[in-house]
XYZ file of C-alpha atoms in Angstrom:
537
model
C 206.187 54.625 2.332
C 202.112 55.047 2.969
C 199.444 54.493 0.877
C 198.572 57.146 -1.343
C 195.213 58.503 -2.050
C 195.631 59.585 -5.646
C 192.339 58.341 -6.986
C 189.846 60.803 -8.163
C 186.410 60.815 -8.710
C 186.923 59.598 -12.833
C 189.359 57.217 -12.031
C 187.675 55.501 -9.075
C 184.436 55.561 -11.131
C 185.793 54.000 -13.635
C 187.715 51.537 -11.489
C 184.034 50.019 -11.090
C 183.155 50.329 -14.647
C 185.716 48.575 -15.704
C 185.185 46.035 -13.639
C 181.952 45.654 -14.740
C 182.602 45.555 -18.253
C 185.384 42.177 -18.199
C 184.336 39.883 -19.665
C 180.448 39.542 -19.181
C 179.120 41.549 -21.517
C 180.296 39.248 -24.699
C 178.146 36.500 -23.530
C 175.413 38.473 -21.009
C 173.263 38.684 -23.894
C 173.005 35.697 -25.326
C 172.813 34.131 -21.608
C 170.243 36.187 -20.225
C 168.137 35.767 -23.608
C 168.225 31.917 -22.873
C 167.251 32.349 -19.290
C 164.164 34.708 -19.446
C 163.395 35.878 -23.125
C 162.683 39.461 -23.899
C 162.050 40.279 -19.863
C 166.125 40.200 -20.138
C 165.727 43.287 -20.140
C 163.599 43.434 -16.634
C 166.692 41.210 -15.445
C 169.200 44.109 -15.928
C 166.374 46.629 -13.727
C 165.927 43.992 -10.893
C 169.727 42.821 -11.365
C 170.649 46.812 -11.075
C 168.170 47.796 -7.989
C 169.641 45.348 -6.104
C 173.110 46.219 -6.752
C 172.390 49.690 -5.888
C 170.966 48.651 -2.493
C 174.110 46.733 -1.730
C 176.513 50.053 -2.948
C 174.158 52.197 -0.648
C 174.753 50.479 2.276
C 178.776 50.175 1.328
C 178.480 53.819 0.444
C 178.088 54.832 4.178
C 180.249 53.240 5.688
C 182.907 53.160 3.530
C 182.416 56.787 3.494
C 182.778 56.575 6.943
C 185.625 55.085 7.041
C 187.175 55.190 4.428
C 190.086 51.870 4.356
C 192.200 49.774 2.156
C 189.985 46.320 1.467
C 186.788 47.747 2.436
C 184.653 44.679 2.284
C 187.372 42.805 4.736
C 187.487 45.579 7.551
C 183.812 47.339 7.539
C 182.447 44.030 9.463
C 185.421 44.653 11.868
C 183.980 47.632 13.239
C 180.148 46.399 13.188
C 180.646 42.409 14.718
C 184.397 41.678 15.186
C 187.478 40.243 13.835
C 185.291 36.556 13.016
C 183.006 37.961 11.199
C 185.165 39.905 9.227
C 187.040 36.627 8.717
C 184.337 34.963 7.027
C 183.806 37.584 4.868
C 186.748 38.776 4.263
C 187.325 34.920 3.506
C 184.542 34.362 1.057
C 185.389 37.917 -0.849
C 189.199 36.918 -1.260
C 188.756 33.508 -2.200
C 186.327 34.965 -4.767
C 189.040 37.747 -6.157
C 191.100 34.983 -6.481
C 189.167 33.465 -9.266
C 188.155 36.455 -10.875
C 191.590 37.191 -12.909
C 192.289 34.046 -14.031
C 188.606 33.277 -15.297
C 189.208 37.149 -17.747
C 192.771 36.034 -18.425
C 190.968 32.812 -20.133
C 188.029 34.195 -21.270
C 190.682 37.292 -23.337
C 192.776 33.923 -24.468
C 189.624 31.954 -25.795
C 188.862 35.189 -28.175
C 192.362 35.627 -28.723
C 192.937 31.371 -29.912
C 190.601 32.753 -33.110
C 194.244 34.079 -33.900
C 196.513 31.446 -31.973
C 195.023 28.659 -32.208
C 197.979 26.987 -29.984
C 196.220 28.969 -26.977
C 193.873 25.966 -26.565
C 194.212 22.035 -27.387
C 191.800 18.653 -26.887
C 188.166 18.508 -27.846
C 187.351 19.940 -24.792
C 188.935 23.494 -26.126
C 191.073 23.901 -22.431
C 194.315 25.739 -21.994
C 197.170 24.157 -23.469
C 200.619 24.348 -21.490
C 201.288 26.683 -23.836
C 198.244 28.956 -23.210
C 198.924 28.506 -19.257
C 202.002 29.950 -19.452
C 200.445 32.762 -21.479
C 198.141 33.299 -18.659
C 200.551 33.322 -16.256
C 202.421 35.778 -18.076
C 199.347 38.175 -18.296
C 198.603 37.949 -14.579
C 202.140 38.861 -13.433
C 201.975 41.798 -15.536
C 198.657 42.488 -13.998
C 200.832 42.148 -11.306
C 203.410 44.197 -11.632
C 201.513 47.205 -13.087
C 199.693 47.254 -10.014
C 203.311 46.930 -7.954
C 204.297 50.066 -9.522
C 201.997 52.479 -8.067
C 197.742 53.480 -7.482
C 198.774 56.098 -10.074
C 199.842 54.103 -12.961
C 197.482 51.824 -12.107
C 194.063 54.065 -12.576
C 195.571 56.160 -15.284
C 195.927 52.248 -17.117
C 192.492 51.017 -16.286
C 190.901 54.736 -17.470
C 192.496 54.746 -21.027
C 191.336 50.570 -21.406
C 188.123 51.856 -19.990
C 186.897 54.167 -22.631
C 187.720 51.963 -24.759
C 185.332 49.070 -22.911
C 182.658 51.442 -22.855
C 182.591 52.802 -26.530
C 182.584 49.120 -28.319
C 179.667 48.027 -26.657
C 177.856 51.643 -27.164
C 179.050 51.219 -31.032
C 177.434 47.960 -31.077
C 174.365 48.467 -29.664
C 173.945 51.702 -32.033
C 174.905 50.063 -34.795
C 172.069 46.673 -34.704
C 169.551 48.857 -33.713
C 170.143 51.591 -36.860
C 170.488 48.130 -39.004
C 168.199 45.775 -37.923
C 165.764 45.553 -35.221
C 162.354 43.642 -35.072
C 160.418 44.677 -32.509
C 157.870 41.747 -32.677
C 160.315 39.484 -31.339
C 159.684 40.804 -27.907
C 156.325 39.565 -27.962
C 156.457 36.612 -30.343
C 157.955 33.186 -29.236
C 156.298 32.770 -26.544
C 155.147 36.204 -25.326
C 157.665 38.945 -23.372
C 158.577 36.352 -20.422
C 158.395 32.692 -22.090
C 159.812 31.368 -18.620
C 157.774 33.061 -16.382
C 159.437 34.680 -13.150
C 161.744 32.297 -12.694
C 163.196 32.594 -16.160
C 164.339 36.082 -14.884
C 165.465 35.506 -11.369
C 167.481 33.235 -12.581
C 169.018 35.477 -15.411
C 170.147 37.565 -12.678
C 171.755 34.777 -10.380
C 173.328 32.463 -13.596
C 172.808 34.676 -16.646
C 175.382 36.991 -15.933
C 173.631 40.075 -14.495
C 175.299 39.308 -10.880
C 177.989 38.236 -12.143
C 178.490 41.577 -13.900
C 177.178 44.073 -11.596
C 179.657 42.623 -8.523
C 182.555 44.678 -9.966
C 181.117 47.430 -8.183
C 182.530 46.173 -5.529
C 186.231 47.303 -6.309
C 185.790 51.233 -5.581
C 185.313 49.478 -1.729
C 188.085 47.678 -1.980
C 190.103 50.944 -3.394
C 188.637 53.404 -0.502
C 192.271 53.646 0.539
C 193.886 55.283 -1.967
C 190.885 57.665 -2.977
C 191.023 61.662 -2.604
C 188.348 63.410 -0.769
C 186.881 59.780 -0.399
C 183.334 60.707 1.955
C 182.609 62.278 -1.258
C 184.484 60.627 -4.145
C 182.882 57.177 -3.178
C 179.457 57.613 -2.583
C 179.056 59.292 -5.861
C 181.624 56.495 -8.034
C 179.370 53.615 -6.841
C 176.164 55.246 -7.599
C 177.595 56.250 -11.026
C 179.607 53.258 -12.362
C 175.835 51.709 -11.379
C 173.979 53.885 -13.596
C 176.421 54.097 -16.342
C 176.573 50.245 -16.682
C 173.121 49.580 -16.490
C 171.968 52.032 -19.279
C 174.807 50.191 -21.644
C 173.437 46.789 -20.908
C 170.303 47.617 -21.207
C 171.349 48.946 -24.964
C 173.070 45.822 -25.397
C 170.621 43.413 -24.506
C 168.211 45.368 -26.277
C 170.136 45.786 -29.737
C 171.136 41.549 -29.165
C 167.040 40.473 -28.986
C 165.703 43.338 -31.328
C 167.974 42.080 -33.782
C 167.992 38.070 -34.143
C 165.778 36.518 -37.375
C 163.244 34.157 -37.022
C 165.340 31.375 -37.417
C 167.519 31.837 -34.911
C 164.556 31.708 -32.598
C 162.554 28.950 -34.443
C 163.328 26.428 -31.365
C 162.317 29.331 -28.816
C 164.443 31.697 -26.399
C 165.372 28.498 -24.464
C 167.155 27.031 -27.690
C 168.568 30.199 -28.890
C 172.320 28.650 -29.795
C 174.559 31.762 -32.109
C 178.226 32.500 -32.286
C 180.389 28.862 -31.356
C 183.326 30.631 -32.684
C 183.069 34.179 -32.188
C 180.960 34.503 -29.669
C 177.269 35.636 -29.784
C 177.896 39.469 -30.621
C 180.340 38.958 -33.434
C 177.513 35.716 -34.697
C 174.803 38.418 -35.003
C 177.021 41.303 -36.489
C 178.399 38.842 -39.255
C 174.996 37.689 -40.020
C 173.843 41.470 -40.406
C 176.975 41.746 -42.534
C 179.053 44.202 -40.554
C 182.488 42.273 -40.637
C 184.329 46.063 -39.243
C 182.302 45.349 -36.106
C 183.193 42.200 -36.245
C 187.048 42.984 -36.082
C 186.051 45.563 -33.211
C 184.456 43.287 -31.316
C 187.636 40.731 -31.519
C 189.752 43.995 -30.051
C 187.474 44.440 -27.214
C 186.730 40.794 -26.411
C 190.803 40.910 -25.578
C 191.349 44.034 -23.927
C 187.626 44.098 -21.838
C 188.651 40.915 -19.457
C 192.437 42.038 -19.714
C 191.127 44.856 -18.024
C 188.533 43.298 -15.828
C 191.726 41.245 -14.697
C 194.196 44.413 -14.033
C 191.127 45.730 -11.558
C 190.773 42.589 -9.736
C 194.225 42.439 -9.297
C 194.723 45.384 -7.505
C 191.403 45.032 -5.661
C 192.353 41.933 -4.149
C 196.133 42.891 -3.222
C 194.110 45.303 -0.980
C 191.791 42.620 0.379
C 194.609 40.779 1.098
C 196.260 43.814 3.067
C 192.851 44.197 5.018
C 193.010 40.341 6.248
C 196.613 40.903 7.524
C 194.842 44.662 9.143
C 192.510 42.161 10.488
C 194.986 40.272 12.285
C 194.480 37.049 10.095
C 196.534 36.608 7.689
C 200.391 37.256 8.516
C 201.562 40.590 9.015
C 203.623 40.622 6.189
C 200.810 40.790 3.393
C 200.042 44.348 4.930
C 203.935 45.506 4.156
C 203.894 48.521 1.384
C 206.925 48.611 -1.147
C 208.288 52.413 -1.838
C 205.298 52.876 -4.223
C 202.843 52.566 -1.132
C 201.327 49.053 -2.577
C 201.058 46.113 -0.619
C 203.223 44.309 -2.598
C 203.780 40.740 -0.765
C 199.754 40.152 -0.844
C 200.014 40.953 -4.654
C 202.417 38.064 -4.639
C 200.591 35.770 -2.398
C 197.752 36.217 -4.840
C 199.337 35.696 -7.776
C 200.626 32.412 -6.400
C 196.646 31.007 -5.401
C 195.289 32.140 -9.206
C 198.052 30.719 -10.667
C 197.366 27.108 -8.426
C 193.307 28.248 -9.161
C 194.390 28.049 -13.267
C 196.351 24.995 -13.136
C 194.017 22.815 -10.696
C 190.217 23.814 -11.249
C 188.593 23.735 -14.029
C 187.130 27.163 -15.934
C 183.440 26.139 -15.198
C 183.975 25.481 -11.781
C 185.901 28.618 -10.759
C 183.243 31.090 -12.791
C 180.577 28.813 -10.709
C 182.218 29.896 -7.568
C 183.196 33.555 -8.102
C 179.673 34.779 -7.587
C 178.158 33.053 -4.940
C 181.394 33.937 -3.019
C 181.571 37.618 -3.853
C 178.119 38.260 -3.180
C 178.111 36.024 0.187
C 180.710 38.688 1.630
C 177.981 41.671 0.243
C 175.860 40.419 3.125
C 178.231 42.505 6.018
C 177.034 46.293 3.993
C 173.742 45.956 5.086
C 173.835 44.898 8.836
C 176.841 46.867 9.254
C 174.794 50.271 8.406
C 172.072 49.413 10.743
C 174.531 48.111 13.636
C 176.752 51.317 13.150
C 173.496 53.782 13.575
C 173.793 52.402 17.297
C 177.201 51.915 17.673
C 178.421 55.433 15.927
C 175.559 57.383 16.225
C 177.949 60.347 16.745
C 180.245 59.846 13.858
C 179.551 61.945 10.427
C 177.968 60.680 7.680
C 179.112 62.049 4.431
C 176.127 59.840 2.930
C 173.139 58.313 4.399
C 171.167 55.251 3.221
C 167.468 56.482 2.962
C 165.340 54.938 5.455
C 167.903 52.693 6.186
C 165.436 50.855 8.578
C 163.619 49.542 5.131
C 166.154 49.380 2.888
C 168.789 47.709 4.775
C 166.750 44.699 5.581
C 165.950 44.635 1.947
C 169.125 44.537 0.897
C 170.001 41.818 3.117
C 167.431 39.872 1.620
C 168.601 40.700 -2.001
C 171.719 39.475 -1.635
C 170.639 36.357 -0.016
C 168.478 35.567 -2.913
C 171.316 35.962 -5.003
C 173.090 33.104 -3.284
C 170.056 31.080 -3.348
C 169.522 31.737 -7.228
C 172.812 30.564 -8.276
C 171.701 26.883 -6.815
C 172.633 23.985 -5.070
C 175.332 23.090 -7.429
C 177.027 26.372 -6.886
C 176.462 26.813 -3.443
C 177.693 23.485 -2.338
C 180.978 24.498 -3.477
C 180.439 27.725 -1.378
C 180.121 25.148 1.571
C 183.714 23.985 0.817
C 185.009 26.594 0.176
C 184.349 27.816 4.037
C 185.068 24.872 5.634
C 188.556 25.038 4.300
C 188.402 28.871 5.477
C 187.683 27.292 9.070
C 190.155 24.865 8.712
C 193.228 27.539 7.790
C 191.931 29.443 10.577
C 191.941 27.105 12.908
C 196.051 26.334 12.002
C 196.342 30.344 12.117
C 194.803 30.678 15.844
C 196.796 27.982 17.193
C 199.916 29.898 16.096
C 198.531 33.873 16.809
C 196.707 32.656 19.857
C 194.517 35.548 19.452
C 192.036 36.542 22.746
C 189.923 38.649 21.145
C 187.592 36.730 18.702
C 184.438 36.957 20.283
C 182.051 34.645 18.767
C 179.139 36.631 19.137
C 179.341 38.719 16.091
C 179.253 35.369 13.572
C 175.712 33.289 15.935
C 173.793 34.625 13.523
C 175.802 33.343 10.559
C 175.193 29.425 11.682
C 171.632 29.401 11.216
C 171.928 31.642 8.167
C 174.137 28.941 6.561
C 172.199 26.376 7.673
C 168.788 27.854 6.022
C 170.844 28.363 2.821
C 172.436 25.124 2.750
C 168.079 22.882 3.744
C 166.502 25.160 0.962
C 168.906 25.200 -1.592
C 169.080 21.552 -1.273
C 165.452 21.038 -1.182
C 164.530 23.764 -3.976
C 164.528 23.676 -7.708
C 167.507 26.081 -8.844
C 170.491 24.477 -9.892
C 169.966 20.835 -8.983
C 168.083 21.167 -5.767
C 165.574 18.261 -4.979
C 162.596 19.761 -6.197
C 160.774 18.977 -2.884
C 159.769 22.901 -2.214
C 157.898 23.783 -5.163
C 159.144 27.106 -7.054
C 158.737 30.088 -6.015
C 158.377 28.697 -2.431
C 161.917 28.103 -1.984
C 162.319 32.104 -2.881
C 159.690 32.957 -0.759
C 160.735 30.687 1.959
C 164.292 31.717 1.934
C 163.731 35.510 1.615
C 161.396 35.545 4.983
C 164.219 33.770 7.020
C 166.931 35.922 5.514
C 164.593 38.878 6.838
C 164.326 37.777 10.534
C 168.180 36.540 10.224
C 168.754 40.025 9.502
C 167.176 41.546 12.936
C 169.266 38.686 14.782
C 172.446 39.791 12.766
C 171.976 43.432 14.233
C 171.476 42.018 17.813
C 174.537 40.160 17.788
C 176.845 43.570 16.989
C 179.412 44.897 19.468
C 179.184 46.735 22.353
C 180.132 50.290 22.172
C 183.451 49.425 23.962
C 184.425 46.861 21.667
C 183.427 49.530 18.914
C 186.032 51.927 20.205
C 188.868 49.516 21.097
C 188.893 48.934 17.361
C 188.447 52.391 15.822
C 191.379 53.239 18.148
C 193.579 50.229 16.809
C 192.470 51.440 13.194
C 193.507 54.816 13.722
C 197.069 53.438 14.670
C 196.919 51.212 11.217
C 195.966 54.546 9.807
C 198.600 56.707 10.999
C 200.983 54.035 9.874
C 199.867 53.822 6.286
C 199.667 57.371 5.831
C 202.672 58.549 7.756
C 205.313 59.629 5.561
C 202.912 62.525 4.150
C 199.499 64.244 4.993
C 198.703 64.691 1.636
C 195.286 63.914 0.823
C 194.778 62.158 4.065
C 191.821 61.878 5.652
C 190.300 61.596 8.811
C 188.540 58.266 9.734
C 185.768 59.932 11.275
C 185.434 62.199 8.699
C 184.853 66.471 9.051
């Protein structure tokens, strides 16, 4: 049995939605408040542009070709099998962590009700709740074993649902209570200057949230008429997300009393219990949107979970594509889901639950998801000279600006998140290396040409001196602010250039289209149903 491309246009759009809307946008808010004041709200525009630069660039050439695990293969066919390694590496690891960090954030709403969910002072998992989150990520698991058509029709019904509390919510402070001098009191409408809102977009949860754009990549696949279906999903789970934050945040600051700001934005401290959204609508007295909110703050991660799930059993399936991890993980069950890589990750978030604790894996998730955003952009400039021929369904406007751009977006991103976070990131792909390493001496593969990752040495090593050196998230302090950004965005843009230098040559280009067409025919071979072309029309 093939994969099957039964995702539409809602359900793929909505695949990214409800990504979006896991768990983040219970404690966004309050988080973003803390980090940059009222200009939260220029957060969510910055945080937003730069997402949409990123889906551009994935937009064409996922369009392009259109494959299971998107983020895994697409630097395949721009630099080579190690360069889709390391990315492919950094995204997986990252998926990894994103389920069990929304099974714990649904369980730490849901202990309000079971209080034997979580035990000690330090308010972590008991046995008890670890075996409850096991139990919810096998039957993410399994729901996602049973089909791409199950699965979406799921994720659409919780998805509505994700999308109409917060809507309700924001509607409902606004209508009851909104003050709009507290945008300009307490310390004017950006208390902590530009940096207060960079990083609101790297810590505060606006990256953090955006990334699950990402999964109508991963999902490229299984999607019908996909040079058009994905292109538009991206751009509209985008735009859909960002004018409900936006309400959100909005509704959240408009609405808080004096007192709760008497220490400033900085020492804004509501909702221990319940969270900051059901704080503020029990303070305004609206104890139905309190019991709403509860609902949601369950079934919104639950969901988030489910998406990342699937997403990542596809990831999975485009490392063993790749030719890294075992063949195996790209076997399909009768359902046409790759059903031993859904086990395989269920085994490293349940060993991600047990071992590391919950700060520590929502520390890494970002800085690992958005690391692996870095192939979009140099893969749409080094495919306009390596398939200049090939249709493009969707074409990133003036690509020749925008791409480098985007590059240095993402990088900044990285850098935001801090030293702290970013260390870990370090780790995390030396122990990539080091699994390699134990793979190629049993593969013996002759076809990893290094060229294709040159430019990623330097690029790590620029990361790694500024971060260290800079002031976010326990850097040195010996590059002043503002500096470090300034310093790190100019080398990401000449990094960039090098990047595109080091692609392929147009023979190594074809040898792999031509070994992705035979993946191709073997995924979609017991039916041409909804099958499509890899070079498109």
């Amino acid at each position: 049995m093939g994969l099957k491309r039964d995702i539409g246009l809602v359900g793929l759009t909505f695949v990214s939605v409800g990504a979006v809307f896991g768990s983040g946008w219970l404690f966004a808010p309050l988080l973003t408040s803390q980090a940059a004041g009222p200009a939260a709200l220029l957060a969510w525009l910055i945080g937003a542009f730069a997402m949409m630069l990123l889906a551009m660039a994935f937009a064409e050439v996922t369009a392009m070709f259109p494959v299971a695990g998107g983020i895994a293969r697409i630097p395949q066919f721009s630099h080579g099998r190690l360069l889709a390694l390391v990315m492919g590496w950094s995204a997986w690891a990252g998926y990894c962590t994103t389920a069990p960090i929304e099974v714990e954030a649904a369980l730490r709403y849901a202990s309000v009700y079971a209080p034997w969910i979580h035990s000690g002072a330090q308010g972590g998992l008991s046995l008890a709740g670890h075996i409850t989150a096991a139990a919810l990520m096998l039957m993410f698991t399994v729901i996602n074993a049973v089909g791409v058509q199950w699965f979406a029709r799921i994720n659409t019904s919780m998805t509505w649902f994700k999308i109409a509390v917060p809507v309700v919510f924001a509607v409902m402070i606004i209508s009851t209570s909104f003050d709009a001098r507290n945008f300009t009191a307490h310390g004017g409408f950006m208390p902590n200057g530009v940096s207060g809102v960079f990083a609101a977009i790297a810590t505060g949860g606006v990256a953090f949230a955006f990334v699950g754009f990402r999964h109508a990549i991963d999902m490229a696949g299984e999607t019908r008429d996909p040079q058009r279906t994905i292109p538009r999903a991206l751009v509209l789970s985008l735009v859909i997300s960002l004018l409900i934050y936006a309400g959100l945040q909005l509704a959240f600051m408009g609405a808080l009393s004096p007192a709760d700001l008497s220490g400033g934005w900085s020492a804004l401290h509501l909702g221990v219990g319940q969270g900051p959204l059901g704080a503020l609508a029990t303070a305004l007295g609206l104890l139905w949107l309190v019991s709403l909110l509860n609902v949601a703050a369950v079934v919104s991660p639950l969901g988030g979970g489910l998406i990342a799930t699937g997403s990542n059993g596809r990831l999975a399936m485009a490392m063993a594509n790749n030719g890294i991890f075992p063949a195996v993980f790209a076997r399909l069950n009768a359902f046409g889901v790759p059903l031993y890589a859904l086990i395989l990750n269920y085994i490293v978030a349940l060993v991600l639950l047990f071992t590391m604790p919950f700060r520590e894996i929502v520390a890494l998730n970002g800085a690992a998801i958005i690391l692996s955003f870095l192939a979009g952009p140099i893969a749409v400039a080094a495919l306009r000279h390596l398939a200049s021929d090939v249709h493009r369904p969707f074409r990133v406007p003036i690509s020749h600006v925008l791409a480098p751009v985007a590059f240095v977006i993402a990088s900044l991103l990285i850098f935001w998140t801090g030293w702290e976070t970013i260390y870990r990131l370090l780790l995390l792909l030396a122990l990539g290396l080091l699994l390699f390493l134990v793979r190629l001496t049993i593969i013996g593969r002759e076809d990893l040409d290094p060229k294709g990752v040159r430019w990623f040495v330097p690029y790590l090593m620029a990361l790694t001196t500024i971060s260290y050196l800079g002031t976010f998230g326990g850097g040195l302090a010996v590059i002043p602010v503002h500096l470090d950004s300034g310093l790190m965005a100019l080398i990401s843009f000449a990094i960039f250039y090098l990047a595109v230098n080091d692609r392929l040559t147009k023979e190594q280009f074809d040898g792999f289209i031509r070994e992705e067409m035979q993946i191709e025919e073997e995924e979609y071979r017991p039916s041409s149903v909804g099958k499509t072309p890899l070079h498109g029309p």
